[in-house]
Every structure is written in structure tokens, then in C-alpha cells.
Amino acid sequence: MKKNFIYTLLFLFCSFGISNAQTAEDKKEISTAVTDILKGFQTKNGDLMNKYVNKTYGVGILFKSSGDLGFVINEDIDFSMPLGHIKKAWNIRNQFPIQFDQSCGYDLKNKKWSKEGLSVQFNSNAVNDYADKFSELYAVKDQTIFKINSNPKNVVFVTLAENSKERAPVNGFRFVMTKIEGQWFLTFIDVTEYDAE
């Protein structure tokens, strides 16, 4: 009986170690990708960001226009062309360390983040939440870019929350990364805090 107890403990310990190893590897891969994507956006280096754009699915840009949610799909990121509603002059400082599994709220009325920081939220339902906000006439849930993000276990929501009066109403930067065939890709950029109209 004592032997069985020891084997059970050993099995549980090994199982716990394996699940943590996967999480640690994901954190490592995501940390590298987040750093590259933010640096690419900060320096307007599309090539650096495009390392993380899947050639099959592209990258969706979520935006608001006259209060309505919309999106466009781009094959890649090219700062010499309009990128949805992202302005070329949109600047970020990107000076915060990554905090895992925390999120920052945005106050639309005051155009300000509740707190500043860089958060990475695993198991995010963000894309499903966006899809629910579209009119049923658009059937966005049937589109491939939304379908590949339907399982929250494969979705990470990244928020760089920065407040700056000089850049208001554009502050910080949000994006979604999705695990596709074992690799993390940039699948959505969220600029919904900034209403284009």
C-alpha cells in the first residue's frame, strides 16, 4: 500500500512537471513574439511583425467607426499603406515588463487605461466576445479568422496600456495571438479604443 502511495505521488509530480513545462515554453515563445511585435509597431517595422503573421489567415484589424464595430483582413503588415484605422503617427513607448494573466481595462469616456502596464492573458475569450458584438447579418463567426480563434485555450490577448495626453485618444496597443499548428501567430490587432469617425 505504501508503495502504491509513492507511485501515485510520483505520477502526480511528473504530470504536474510536464504541464508546467508546456506553459513555460508557451510563455517563452509568447514573450519573444510580444517583444518583437511591439518593437515592430514602435519602429514601424512591418517585416519584424510579419514574422508572426500566418500566410494563410493574415491579420485582422478590429476598429470602430461611428460607434460600430468593424474589421478588415490584411495579408500582412505594411506601414507604407493604410493599416485599417491605425495612423502612422500612432506611437508607443513599450517600457513595461510582461505581466502574465492580468488585463487592463479601458475607460472609453475618459480615454484612459485604469492602470498602465503590459499584460498577456492566456485562455482568452476576446475574439469570441468581439464576434458576439457584430450584427448577425455579418456572420463573422463563419469567417476563418474568427473560427481559428474560437477555442480560448489557443488564444492570448495582449494589452500594452499606456496613458499619454499628447497621444490621446490613441493610447497603448492591443492584439491577439493564436496558436496554430503548434506556433503562435498574430491574428488580430484591436484599435477599438479609437473611434475613427
mmCIF file of N, CA, C and O in Angstrom, residues 2 4 9 23 52-53 60 73 81 86 89 94 98 110 122 127 136 148-149 156 165 167 174 185-186 191 193-195:
data_model
loop_
_atom_site.group_PDB
_atom_site.id
_atom_site.type_symbol
_atom_site.label_atom_id
_atom_site.label_comp_id
_atom_site.label_asym_id
_atom_site.label_seq_id
_atom_site.Cartn_x
_atom_site.Cartn_y
_atom_site.Cartn_z
ATOM 1 N N LYS A 2 1.943 1.224 0.807
ATOM 2 C CA LYS A 2 2.861 2.354 0.868
ATOM 3 C C LYS A 2 3.516 2.567 -0.491
ATOM 4 O O LYS A 2 3.707 3.704 -0.935
ATOM 5 N N ASN A 4 2.225 1.838 -3.458
ATOM 6 C CA ASN A 4 1.228 2.430 -4.351
ATOM 7 C C ASN A 4 1.104 3.935 -4.106
ATOM 8 O O ASN A 4 0.961 4.715 -5.040
ATOM 9 N N LEU A 9 2.097 9.468 -5.913
ATOM 10 C CA LEU A 9 2.718 10.780 -5.731
ATOM 11 C C LEU A 9 3.724 11.092 -6.840
ATOM 12 O O LEU A 9 3.763 12.208 -7.363
ATOM 13 N N THR A 23 3.589 25.153 -20.340
ATOM 14 C CA THR A 23 3.248 26.536 -20.038
ATOM 15 C C THR A 23 4.503 27.413 -20.072
ATOM 16 O O THR A 23 4.478 28.510 -20.612
ATOM 17 N N TYR A 52 5.274 36.980 -37.554
ATOM 18 C CA TYR A 52 4.236 36.361 -36.732
ATOM 19 C C TYR A 52 2.854 36.387 -37.400
ATOM 20 O O TYR A 52 1.863 36.068 -36.767
ATOM 21 N N VAL A 53 2.798 36.763 -38.674
ATOM 22 C CA VAL A 53 1.531 36.757 -39.404
ATOM 23 C C VAL A 53 1.474 35.488 -40.244
ATOM 24 O O VAL A 53 2.356 35.225 -41.048
ATOM 25 N N GLY A 60 -6.291 40.298 -38.829
ATOM 26 C CA GLY A 60 -7.498 41.104 -38.805
ATOM 27 C C GLY A 60 -7.290 42.365 -37.982
ATOM 28 O O GLY A 60 -6.605 42.336 -36.961
ATOM 29 N N ILE A 73 -9.329 42.405 -43.098
ATOM 30 C CA ILE A 73 -8.256 41.399 -43.095
ATOM 31 C C ILE A 73 -7.151 41.898 -44.009
ATOM 32 O O ILE A 73 -7.409 42.288 -45.143
ATOM 33 N N MET A 81 1.280 51.544 -46.301
ATOM 34 C CA MET A 81 -0.118 51.583 -46.741
ATOM 35 C C MET A 81 -1.011 51.723 -45.499
ATOM 36 O O MET A 81 -0.584 51.406 -44.395
ATOM 37 N N ILE A 86 -5.279 52.333 -38.243
ATOM 38 C CA ILE A 86 -4.067 52.656 -37.495
ATOM 39 C C ILE A 86 -3.338 53.795 -38.199
ATOM 40 O O ILE A 86 -3.034 53.704 -39.384
ATOM 41 N N ALA A 89 1.248 57.861 -37.285
ATOM 42 C CA ALA A 89 1.813 58.645 -36.183
ATOM 43 C C ALA A 89 1.538 58.025 -34.813
ATOM 44 O O ALA A 89 1.950 58.558 -33.799
ATOM 45 N N ASN A 94 6.391 51.370 -24.947
ATOM 46 C CA ASN A 94 6.771 49.966 -24.739
ATOM 47 C C ASN A 94 7.879 49.833 -23.701
ATOM 48 O O ASN A 94 8.951 49.320 -23.971
ATOM 49 N N ILE A 98 6.476 42.301 -19.022
ATOM 50 C CA ILE A 98 5.276 41.495 -19.257
ATOM 51 C C ILE A 98 4.742 40.948 -17.939
ATOM 52 O O ILE A 98 5.490 40.399 -17.132
ATOM 53 N N ASN A 110 -13.322 58.628 -20.615
ATOM 54 C CA ASN A 110 -12.166 59.467 -20.295
ATOM 55 C C ASN A 110 -10.953 59.177 -21.173
ATOM 56 O O ASN A 110 -9.912 59.816 -21.016
ATOM 57 N N PHE A 122 -3.651 34.526 -20.972
ATOM 58 C CA PHE A 122 -3.842 33.213 -21.587
ATOM 59 C C PHE A 122 -5.318 32.834 -21.570
ATOM 60 O O PHE A 122 -6.103 33.397 -20.813
ATOM 61 N N VAL A 127 -11.746 37.096 -28.757
ATOM 62 C CA VAL A 127 -12.235 37.077 -30.142
ATOM 63 C C VAL A 127 -13.699 36.648 -30.190
ATOM 64 O O VAL A 127 -14.490 37.210 -30.947
ATOM 65 N N GLU A 136 -25.768 39.990 -36.469
ATOM 66 C CA GLU A 136 -25.887 38.637 -37.037
ATOM 67 C C GLU A 136 -25.890 38.674 -38.555
ATOM 68 O O GLU A 136 -25.599 37.671 -39.208
ATOM 69 N N ILE A 148 -10.644 30.214 -36.244
ATOM 70 C CA ILE A 148 -9.378 29.719 -35.673
ATOM 71 C C ILE A 148 -9.127 30.267 -34.271
ATOM 72 O O ILE A 148 -8.261 29.788 -33.571
ATOM 73 N N ASN A 149 -9.921 31.262 -33.877
ATOM 74 C CA ASN A 149 -9.798 31.852 -32.552
ATOM 75 C C ASN A 149 -10.940 31.455 -31.616
ATOM 76 O O ASN A 149 -11.074 32.020 -30.538
ATOM 77 N N VAL A 156 -4.335 34.148 -26.893
ATOM 78 C CA VAL A 156 -3.683 35.021 -25.913
ATOM 79 C C VAL A 156 -4.031 36.463 -26.290
ATOM 80 O O VAL A 156 -3.946 36.843 -27.460
ATOM 81 N N LYS A 165 -1.391 62.190 -22.568
ATOM 82 C CA LYS A 165 -2.259 63.267 -23.053
ATOM 83 C C LYS A 165 -1.850 63.712 -24.452
ATOM 84 O O LYS A 165 -2.670 64.124 -25.245
ATOM 85 N N ARG A 167 -0.878 61.888 -26.896
ATOM 86 C CA ARG A 167 -1.323 60.973 -27.948
ATOM 87 C C ARG A 167 -2.813 60.652 -27.876
ATOM 88 O O ARG A 167 -3.324 59.918 -28.694
ATOM 89 N N ARG A 174 -3.283 46.919 -28.447
ATOM 90 C CA ARG A 174 -3.830 45.606 -28.105
ATOM 91 C C ARG A 174 -3.772 44.688 -29.315
ATOM 92 O O ARG A 174 -4.025 45.116 -30.438
ATOM 93 N N PHE A 185 0.832 32.909 -33.593
ATOM 94 C CA PHE A 185 0.735 33.903 -34.662
ATOM 95 C C PHE A 185 -0.066 35.113 -34.204
ATOM 96 O O PHE A 185 -0.968 35.007 -33.372
ATOM 97 N N LEU A 186 0.245 36.257 -34.801
ATOM 98 C CA LEU A 186 -0.517 37.485 -34.615
ATOM 99 C C LEU A 186 -1.750 37.378 -35.516
ATOM 100 O O LEU A 186 -1.619 37.306 -36.734
ATOM 101 N N VAL A 191 -7.931 48.063 -32.418
ATOM 102 C CA VAL A 191 -7.835 49.517 -32.280
ATOM 103 C C VAL A 191 -9.212 50.099 -31.952
ATOM 104 O O VAL A 191 -9.530 51.221 -32.304
ATOM 105 N N GLU A 193 -10.438 51.126 -29.185
ATOM 106 C CA GLU A 193 -10.483 52.255 -28.257
ATOM 107 C C GLU A 193 -10.520 53.580 -29.010
ATOM 108 O O GLU A 193 -10.901 54.602 -28.475
ATOM 109 N N TYR A 194 -10.099 53.542 -30.261
ATOM 110 C CA TYR A 194 -10.034 54.763 -31.065
ATOM 111 C C TYR A 194 -11.137 54.723 -32.107
ATOM 112 O O TYR A 194 -11.142 53.882 -33.002
ATOM 113 N N ASP A 195 -12.124 55.585 -31.984
ATOM 114 C CA ASP A 195 -13.213 55.652 -32.957
ATOM 115 C C ASP A 195 -12.766 56.535 -34.112
ATOM 116 O O ASP A 195 -12.465 57.719 -33.934
#
